[in-house]
PDB file of C-alpha atoms and ligand atoms in Angstrom:
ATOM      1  CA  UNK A   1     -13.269  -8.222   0.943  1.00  0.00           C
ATOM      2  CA  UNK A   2     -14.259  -4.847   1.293  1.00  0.00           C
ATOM      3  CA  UNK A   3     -13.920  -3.024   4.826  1.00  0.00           C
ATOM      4  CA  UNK A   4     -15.118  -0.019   6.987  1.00  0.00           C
ATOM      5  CA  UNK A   5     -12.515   1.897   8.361  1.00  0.00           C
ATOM      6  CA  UNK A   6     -15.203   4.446  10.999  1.00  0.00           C
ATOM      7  CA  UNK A   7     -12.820   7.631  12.317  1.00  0.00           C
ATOM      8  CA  UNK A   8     -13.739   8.702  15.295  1.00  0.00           C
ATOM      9  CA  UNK A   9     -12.944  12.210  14.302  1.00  0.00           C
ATOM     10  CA  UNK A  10     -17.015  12.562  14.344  1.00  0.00           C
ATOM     11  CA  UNK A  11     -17.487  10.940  17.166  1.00  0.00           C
ATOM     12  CA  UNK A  12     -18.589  11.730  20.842  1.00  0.00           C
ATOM     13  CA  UNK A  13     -15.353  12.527  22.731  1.00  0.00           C
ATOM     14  CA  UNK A  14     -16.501  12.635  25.872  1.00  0.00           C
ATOM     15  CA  UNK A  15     -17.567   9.196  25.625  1.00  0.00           C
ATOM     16  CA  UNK A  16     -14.738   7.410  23.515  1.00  0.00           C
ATOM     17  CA  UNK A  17     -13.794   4.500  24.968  1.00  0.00           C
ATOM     18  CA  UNK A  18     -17.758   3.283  24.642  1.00  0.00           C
ATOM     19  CA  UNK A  19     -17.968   4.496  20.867  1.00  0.00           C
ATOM     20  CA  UNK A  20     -14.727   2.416  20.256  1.00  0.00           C
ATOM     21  CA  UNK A  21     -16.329  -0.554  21.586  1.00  0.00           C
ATOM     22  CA  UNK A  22     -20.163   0.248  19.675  1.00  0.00           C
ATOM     23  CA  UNK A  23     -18.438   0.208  16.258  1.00  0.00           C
ATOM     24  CA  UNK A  24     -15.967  -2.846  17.693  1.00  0.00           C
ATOM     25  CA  UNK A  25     -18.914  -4.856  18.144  1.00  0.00           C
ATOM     26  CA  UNK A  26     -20.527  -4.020  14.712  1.00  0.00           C
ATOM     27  CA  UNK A  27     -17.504  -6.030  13.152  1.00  0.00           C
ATOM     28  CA  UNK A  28     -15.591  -2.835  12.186  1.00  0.00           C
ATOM     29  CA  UNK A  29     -11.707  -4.324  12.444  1.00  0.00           C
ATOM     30  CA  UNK A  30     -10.024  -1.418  11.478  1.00  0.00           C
ATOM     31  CA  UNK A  31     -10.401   2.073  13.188  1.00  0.00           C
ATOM     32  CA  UNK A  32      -9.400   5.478  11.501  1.00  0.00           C
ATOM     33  CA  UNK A  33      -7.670   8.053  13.894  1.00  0.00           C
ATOM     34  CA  UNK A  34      -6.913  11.481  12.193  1.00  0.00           C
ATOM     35  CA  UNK A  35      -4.023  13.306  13.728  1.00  0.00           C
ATOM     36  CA  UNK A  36      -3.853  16.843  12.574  1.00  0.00           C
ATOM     37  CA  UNK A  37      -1.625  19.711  13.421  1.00  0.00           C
ATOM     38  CA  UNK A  38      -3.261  22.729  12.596  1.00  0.00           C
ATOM     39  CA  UNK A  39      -0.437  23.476   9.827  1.00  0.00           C
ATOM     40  CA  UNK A  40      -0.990  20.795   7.652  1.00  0.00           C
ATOM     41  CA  UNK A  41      -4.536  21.059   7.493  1.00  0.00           C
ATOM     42  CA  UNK A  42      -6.474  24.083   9.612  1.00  0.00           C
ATOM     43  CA  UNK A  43      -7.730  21.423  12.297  1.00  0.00           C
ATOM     44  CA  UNK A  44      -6.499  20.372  15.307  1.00  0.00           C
ATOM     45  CA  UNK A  45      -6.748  16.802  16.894  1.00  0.00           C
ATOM     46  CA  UNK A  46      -5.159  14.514  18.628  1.00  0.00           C
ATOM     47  CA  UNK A  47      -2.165  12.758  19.229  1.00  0.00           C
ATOM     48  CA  UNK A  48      -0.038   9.502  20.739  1.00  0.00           C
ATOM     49  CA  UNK A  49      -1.308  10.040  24.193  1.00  0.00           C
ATOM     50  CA  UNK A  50      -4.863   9.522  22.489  1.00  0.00           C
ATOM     51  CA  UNK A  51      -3.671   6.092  20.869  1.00  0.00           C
ATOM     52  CA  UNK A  52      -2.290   4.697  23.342  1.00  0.00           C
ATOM     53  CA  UNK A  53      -5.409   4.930  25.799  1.00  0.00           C
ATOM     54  CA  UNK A  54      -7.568   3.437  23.100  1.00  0.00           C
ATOM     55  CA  UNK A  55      -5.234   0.686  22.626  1.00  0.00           C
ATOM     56  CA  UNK A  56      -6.000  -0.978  26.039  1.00  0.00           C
ATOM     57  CA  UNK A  57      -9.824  -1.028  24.692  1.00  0.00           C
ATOM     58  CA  UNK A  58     -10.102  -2.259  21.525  1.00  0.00           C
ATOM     59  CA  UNK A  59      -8.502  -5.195  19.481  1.00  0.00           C
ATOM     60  CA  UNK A  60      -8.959  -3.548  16.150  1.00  0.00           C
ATOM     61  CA  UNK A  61      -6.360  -2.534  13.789  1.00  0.00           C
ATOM     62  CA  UNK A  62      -5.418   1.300  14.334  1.00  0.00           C
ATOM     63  CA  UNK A  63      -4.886   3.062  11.368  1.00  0.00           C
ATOM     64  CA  UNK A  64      -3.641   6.507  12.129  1.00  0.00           C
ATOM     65  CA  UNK A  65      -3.944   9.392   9.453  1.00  0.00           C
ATOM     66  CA  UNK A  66      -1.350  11.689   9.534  1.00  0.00           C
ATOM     67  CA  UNK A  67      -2.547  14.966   8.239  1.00  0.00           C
ATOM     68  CA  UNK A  68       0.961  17.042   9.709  1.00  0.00           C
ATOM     69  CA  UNK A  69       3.678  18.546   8.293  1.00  0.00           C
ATOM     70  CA  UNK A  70       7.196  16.831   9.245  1.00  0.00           C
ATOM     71  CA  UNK A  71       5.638  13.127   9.795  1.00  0.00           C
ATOM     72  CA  UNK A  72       8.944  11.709  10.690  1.00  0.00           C
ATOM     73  CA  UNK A  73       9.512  13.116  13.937  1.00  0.00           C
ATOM     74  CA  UNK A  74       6.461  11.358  15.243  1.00  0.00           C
ATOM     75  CA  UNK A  75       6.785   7.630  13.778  1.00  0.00           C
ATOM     76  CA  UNK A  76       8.314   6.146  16.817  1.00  0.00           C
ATOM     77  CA  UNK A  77       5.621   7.701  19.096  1.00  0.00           C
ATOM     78  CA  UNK A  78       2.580   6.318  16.876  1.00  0.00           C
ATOM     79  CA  UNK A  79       4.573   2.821  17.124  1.00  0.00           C
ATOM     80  CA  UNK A  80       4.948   2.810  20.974  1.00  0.00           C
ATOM     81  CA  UNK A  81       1.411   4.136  21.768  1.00  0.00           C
ATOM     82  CA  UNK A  82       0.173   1.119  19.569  1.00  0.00           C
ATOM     83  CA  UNK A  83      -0.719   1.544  16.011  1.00  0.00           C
ATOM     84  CA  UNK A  84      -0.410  -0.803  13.760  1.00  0.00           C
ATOM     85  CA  UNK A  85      -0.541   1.299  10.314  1.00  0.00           C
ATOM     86  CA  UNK A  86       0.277   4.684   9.394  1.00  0.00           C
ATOM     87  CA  UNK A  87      -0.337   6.865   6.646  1.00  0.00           C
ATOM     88  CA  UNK A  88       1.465  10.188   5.868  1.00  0.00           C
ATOM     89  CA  UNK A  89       0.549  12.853   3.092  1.00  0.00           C
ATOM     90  CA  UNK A  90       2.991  12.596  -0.034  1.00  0.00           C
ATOM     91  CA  UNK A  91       2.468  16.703  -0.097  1.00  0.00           C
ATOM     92  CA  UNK A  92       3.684  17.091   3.505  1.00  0.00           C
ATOM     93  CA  UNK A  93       7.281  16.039   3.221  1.00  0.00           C
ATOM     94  CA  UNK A  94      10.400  16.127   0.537  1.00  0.00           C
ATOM     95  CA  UNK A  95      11.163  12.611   1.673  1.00  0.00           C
ATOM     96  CA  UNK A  96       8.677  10.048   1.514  1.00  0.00           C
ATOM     97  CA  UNK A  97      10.827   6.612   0.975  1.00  0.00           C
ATOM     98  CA  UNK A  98      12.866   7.674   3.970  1.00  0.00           C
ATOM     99  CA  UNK A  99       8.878   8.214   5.819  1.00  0.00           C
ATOM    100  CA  UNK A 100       7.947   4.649   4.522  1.00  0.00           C
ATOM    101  CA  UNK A 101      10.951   3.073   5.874  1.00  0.00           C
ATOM    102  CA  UNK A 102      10.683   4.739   9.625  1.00  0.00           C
ATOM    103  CA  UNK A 103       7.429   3.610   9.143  1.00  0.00           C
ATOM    104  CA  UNK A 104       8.092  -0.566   8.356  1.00  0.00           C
ATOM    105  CA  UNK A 105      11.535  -0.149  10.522  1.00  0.00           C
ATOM    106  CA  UNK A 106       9.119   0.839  13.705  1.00  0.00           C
ATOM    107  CA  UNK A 107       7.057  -2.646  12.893  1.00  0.00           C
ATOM    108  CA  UNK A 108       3.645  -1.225  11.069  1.00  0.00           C
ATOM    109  CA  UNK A 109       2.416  -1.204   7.546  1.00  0.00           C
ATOM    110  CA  UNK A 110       2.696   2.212   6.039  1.00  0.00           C
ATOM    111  CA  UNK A 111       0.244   4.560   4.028  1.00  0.00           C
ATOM    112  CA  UNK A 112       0.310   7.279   1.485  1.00  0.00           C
ATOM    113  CA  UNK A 113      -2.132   9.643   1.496  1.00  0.00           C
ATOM    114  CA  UNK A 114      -2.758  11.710  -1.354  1.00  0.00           C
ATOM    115  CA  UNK A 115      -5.119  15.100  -1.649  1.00  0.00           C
ATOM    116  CA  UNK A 116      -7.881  15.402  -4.460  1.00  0.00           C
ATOM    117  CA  UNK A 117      -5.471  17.245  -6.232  1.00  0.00           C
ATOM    118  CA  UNK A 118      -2.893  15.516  -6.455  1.00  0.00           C
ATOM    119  CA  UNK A 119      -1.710  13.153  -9.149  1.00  0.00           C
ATOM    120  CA  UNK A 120      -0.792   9.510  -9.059  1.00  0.00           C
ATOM    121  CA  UNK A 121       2.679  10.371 -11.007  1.00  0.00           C
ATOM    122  CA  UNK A 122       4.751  11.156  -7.427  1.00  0.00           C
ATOM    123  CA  UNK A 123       3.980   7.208  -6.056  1.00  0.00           C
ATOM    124  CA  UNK A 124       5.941   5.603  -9.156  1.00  0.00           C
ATOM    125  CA  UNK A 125       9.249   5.168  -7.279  1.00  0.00           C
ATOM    126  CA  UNK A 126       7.696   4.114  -3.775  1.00  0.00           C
ATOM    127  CA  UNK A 127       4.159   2.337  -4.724  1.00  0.00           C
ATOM    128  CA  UNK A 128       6.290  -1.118  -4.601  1.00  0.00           C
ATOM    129  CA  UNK A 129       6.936  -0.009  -0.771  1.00  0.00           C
ATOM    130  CA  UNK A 130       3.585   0.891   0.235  1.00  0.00           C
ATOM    131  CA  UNK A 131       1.150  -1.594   1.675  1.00  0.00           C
ATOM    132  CA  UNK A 132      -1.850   1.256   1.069  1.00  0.00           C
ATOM    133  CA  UNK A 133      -2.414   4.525  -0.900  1.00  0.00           C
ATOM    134  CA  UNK A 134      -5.392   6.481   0.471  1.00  0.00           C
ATOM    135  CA  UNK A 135      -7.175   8.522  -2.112  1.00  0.00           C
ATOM    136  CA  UNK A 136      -8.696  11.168  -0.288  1.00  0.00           C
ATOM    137  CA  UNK A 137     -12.140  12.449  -1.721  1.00  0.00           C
ATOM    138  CA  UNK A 138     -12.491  15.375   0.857  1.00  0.00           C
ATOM    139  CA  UNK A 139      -9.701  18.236   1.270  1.00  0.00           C
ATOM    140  CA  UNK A 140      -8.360  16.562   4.486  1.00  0.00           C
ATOM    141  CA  UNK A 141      -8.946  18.643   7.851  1.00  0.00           C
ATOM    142  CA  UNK A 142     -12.861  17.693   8.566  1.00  0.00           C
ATOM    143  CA  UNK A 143     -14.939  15.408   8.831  1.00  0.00           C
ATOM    144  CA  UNK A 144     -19.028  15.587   7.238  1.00  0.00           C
ATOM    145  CA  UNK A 145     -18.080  17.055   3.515  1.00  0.00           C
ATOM    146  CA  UNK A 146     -19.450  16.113   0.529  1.00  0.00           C
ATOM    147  CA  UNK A 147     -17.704  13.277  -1.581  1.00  0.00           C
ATOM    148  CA  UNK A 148     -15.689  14.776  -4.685  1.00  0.00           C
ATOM    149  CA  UNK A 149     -16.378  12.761  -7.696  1.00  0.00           C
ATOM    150  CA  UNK A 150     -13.315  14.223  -9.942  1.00  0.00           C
ATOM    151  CA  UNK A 151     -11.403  11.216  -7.780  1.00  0.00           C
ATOM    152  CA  UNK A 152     -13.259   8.800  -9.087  1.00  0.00           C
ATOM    153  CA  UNK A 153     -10.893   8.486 -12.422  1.00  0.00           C
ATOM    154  CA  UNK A 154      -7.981   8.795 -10.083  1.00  0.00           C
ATOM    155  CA  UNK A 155      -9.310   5.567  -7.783  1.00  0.00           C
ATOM    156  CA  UNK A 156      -9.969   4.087 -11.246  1.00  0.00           C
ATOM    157  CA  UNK A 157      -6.487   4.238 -12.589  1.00  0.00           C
ATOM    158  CA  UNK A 158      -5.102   3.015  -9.495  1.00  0.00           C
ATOM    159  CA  UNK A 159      -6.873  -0.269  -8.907  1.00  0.00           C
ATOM    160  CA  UNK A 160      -6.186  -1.392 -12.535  1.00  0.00           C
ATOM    161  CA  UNK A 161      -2.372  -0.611 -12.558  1.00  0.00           C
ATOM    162  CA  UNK A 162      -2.086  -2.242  -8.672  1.00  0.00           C
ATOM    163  CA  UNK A 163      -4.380  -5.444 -10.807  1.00  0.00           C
ATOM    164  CA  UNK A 164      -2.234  -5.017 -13.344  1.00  0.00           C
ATOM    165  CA  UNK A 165       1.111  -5.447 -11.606  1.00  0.00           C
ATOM    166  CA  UNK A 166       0.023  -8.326  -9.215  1.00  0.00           C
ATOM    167  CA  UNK A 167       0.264  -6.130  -6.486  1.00  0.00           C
ATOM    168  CA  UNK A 168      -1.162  -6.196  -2.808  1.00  0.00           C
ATOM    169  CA  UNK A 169      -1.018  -2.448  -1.993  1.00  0.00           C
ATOM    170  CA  UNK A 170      -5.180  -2.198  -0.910  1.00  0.00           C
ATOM    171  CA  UNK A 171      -6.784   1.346  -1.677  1.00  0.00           C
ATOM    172  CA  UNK A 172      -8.607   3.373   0.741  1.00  0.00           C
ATOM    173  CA  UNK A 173     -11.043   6.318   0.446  1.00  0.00           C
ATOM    174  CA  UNK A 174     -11.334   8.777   2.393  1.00  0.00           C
ATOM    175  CA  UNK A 175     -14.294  11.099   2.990  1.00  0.00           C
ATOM    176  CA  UNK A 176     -17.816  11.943   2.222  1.00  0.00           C
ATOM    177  CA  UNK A 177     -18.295   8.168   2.451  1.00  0.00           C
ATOM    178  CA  UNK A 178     -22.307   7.313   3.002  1.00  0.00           C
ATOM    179  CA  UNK A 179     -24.751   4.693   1.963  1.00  0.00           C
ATOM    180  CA  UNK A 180     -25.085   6.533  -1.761  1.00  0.00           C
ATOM    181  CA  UNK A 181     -21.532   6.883  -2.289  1.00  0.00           C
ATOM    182  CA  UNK A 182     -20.119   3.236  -0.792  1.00  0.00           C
ATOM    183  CA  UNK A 183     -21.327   1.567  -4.249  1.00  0.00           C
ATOM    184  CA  UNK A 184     -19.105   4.657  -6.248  1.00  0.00           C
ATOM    185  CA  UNK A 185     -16.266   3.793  -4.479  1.00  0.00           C
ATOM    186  CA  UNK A 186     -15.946   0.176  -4.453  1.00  0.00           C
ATOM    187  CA  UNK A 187     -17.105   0.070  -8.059  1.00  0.00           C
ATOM    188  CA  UNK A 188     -14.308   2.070  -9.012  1.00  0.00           C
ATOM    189  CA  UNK A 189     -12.172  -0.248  -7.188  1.00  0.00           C
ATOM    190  CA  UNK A 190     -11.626   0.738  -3.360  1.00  0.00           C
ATOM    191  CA  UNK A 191     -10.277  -1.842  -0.591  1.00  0.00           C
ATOM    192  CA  UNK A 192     -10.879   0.272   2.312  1.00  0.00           C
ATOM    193  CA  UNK A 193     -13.782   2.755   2.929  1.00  0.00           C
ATOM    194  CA  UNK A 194     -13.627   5.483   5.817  1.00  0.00           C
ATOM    195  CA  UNK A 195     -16.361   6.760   7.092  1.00  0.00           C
ATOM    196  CA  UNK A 196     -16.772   9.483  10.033  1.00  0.00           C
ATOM    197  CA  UNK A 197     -19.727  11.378  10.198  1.00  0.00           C
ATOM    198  CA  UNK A 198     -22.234   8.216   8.317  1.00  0.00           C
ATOM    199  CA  UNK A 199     -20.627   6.239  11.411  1.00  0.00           C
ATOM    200  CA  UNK A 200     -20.844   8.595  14.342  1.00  0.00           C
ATOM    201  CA  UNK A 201     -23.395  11.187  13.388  1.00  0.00           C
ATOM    202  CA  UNK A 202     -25.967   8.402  12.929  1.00  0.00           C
ATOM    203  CA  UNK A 203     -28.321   7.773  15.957  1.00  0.00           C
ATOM    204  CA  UNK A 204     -26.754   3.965  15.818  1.00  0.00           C
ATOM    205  CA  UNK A 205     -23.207   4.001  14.987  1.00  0.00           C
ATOM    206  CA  UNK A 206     -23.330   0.093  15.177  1.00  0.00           C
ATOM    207  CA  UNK A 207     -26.483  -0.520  12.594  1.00  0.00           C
ATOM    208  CA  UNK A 208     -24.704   2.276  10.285  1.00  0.00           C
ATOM    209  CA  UNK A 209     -21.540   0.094  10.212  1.00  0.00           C
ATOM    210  CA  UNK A 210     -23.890  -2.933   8.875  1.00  0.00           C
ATOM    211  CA  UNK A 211     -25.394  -0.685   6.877  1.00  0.00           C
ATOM    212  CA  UNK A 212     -22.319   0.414   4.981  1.00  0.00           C
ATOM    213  CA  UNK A 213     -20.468  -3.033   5.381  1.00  0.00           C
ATOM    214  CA  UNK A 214     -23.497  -4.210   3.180  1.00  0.00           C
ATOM    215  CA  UNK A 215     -23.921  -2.019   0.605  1.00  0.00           C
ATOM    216  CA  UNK A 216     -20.174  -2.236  -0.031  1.00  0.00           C
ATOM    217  CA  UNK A 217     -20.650  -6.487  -0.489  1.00  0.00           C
ATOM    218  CA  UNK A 218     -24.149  -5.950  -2.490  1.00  0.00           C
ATOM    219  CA  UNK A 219     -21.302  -4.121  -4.974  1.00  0.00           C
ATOM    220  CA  UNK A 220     -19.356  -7.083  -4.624  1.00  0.00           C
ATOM    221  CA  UNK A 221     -21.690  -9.668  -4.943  1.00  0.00           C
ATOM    222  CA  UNK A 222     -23.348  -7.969  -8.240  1.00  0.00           C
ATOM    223  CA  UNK A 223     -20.050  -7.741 -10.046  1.00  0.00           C
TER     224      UNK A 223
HETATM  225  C1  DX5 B   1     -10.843  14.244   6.924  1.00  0.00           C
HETATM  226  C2  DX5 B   1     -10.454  12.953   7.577  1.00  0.00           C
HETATM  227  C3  DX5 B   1     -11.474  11.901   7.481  1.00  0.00           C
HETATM  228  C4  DX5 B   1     -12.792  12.228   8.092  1.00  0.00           C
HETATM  229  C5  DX5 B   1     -13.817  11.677   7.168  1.00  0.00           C
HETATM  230  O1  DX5 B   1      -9.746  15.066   6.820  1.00  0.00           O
HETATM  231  O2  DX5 B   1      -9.274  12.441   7.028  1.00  0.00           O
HETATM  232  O3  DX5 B   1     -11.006  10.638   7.943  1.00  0.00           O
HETATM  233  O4  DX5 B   1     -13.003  11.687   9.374  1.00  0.00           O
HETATM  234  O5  DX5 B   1     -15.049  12.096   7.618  1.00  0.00           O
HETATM  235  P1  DX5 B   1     -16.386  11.856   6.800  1.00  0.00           P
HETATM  236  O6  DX5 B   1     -16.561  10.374   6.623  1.00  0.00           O
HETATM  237  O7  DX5 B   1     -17.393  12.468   7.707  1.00  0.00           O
HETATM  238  O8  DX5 B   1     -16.264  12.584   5.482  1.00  0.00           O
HETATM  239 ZN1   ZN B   2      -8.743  10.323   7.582  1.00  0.00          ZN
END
């Protein structure tokens, strides 16, 4: 089953709360957040305090993108404010099994994100820990870019080794996802599509949710 992960990184923040609940009631059950420290990537967002005000208005699963240098020291906040998943960037620390085990010690599934550029070869040791890899298919820091095919082979690879190995580790995508691009991305094998500004840029976030939800399971249901 195929699902739409929309970040509210595009949306209307003067008016959260009432996005939240728009894409909430489309069927969306998973919600992107993208923290970002300005270092990392050259964007600033939000943080903890943000998570845990959405928590008290929304039942879905919060899935919280770190894009920050030195993810550890904010684990434990993530986990108290309410998330339920995080992901960290392989690129943005020297120690990512000890990141993946704050991560499952604090109670929530963890992530690895990894940048267009960067290979599948550094997950070999830790893939057996993670319970998602994100591919990203934007250079991480905004939202509204255009979809960069070159990850295609790399989203590819990935879903037949994970097949290949029995495992459950689910793939998500991450930028430039849209109507034309959902059927690229779940043909090559992804789990989990984000999708910001085809979400929250479109007049009606909750008929662009169905939208996207059914393209993906048109993919599906052809294969
Ligand atoms: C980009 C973020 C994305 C972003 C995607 O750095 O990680 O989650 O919101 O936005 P779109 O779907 O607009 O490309
Ligand atoms: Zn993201």
């Amino acid at each position: 089953m195929i699902q739409i992960a929309p970040s509210i990184l595009s949306a209307d923040f003067s008016r959260l709360g009432e996005q939240v609940r728009l894409v909430e009631d489309a069927g969306a059950e998973i919600l992107h957040i993208d923290v970002m420290d300005g270092h990392f990537v050259p964007n600033l967002t939000f943080g903890p305090a943000l998570v845990k005000s959405l928590r008290a208005h929304s039942r879905m699963r919060f899935d919280v993108h770190l894009m920050i240098e030195a993810p550890e020291l904010f684990i434990a906040d993530f986990a108290a404010a309410g998330a339920e998943h995080v992901t960290f960037h392989l690129e943005a620390t020297d120690h990512a099994h000890r990141v993946i085990q704050l991560i499952k010690e604090q109670g929530m599934t963890a992530g690895i994100a990894l940048n267009p550029a960067t290979p599948l070869d550094g997950l070999k040791y830790i893939l057996q820990d993670l319970d998602m890899v994100l591919l990203m298919t934007v250079n991480p820091g905004f939202g509204g870019q255009k979809f960069i095919t070159n990850v295609i082979p790399k989203i590819q690879v990935l879903h037949r080794h994970l097949q290949q190995t029995g495992s459950s580790c689910l793939i998500e995508v991450d930028g430039g996802i849209n109507l034309e691009t959902v059927p690229v991305a779940v043909n090559a094998g992804a789990d989990i599509l984000v999708a910001g500004a085809a979400v929250f840029s479109h007049p009606d976030p909750h008929q662009a949710v169905e939208k996207l939800r059914q393209a993906a399971h048109s993919m599906i249901n052809e294969s």
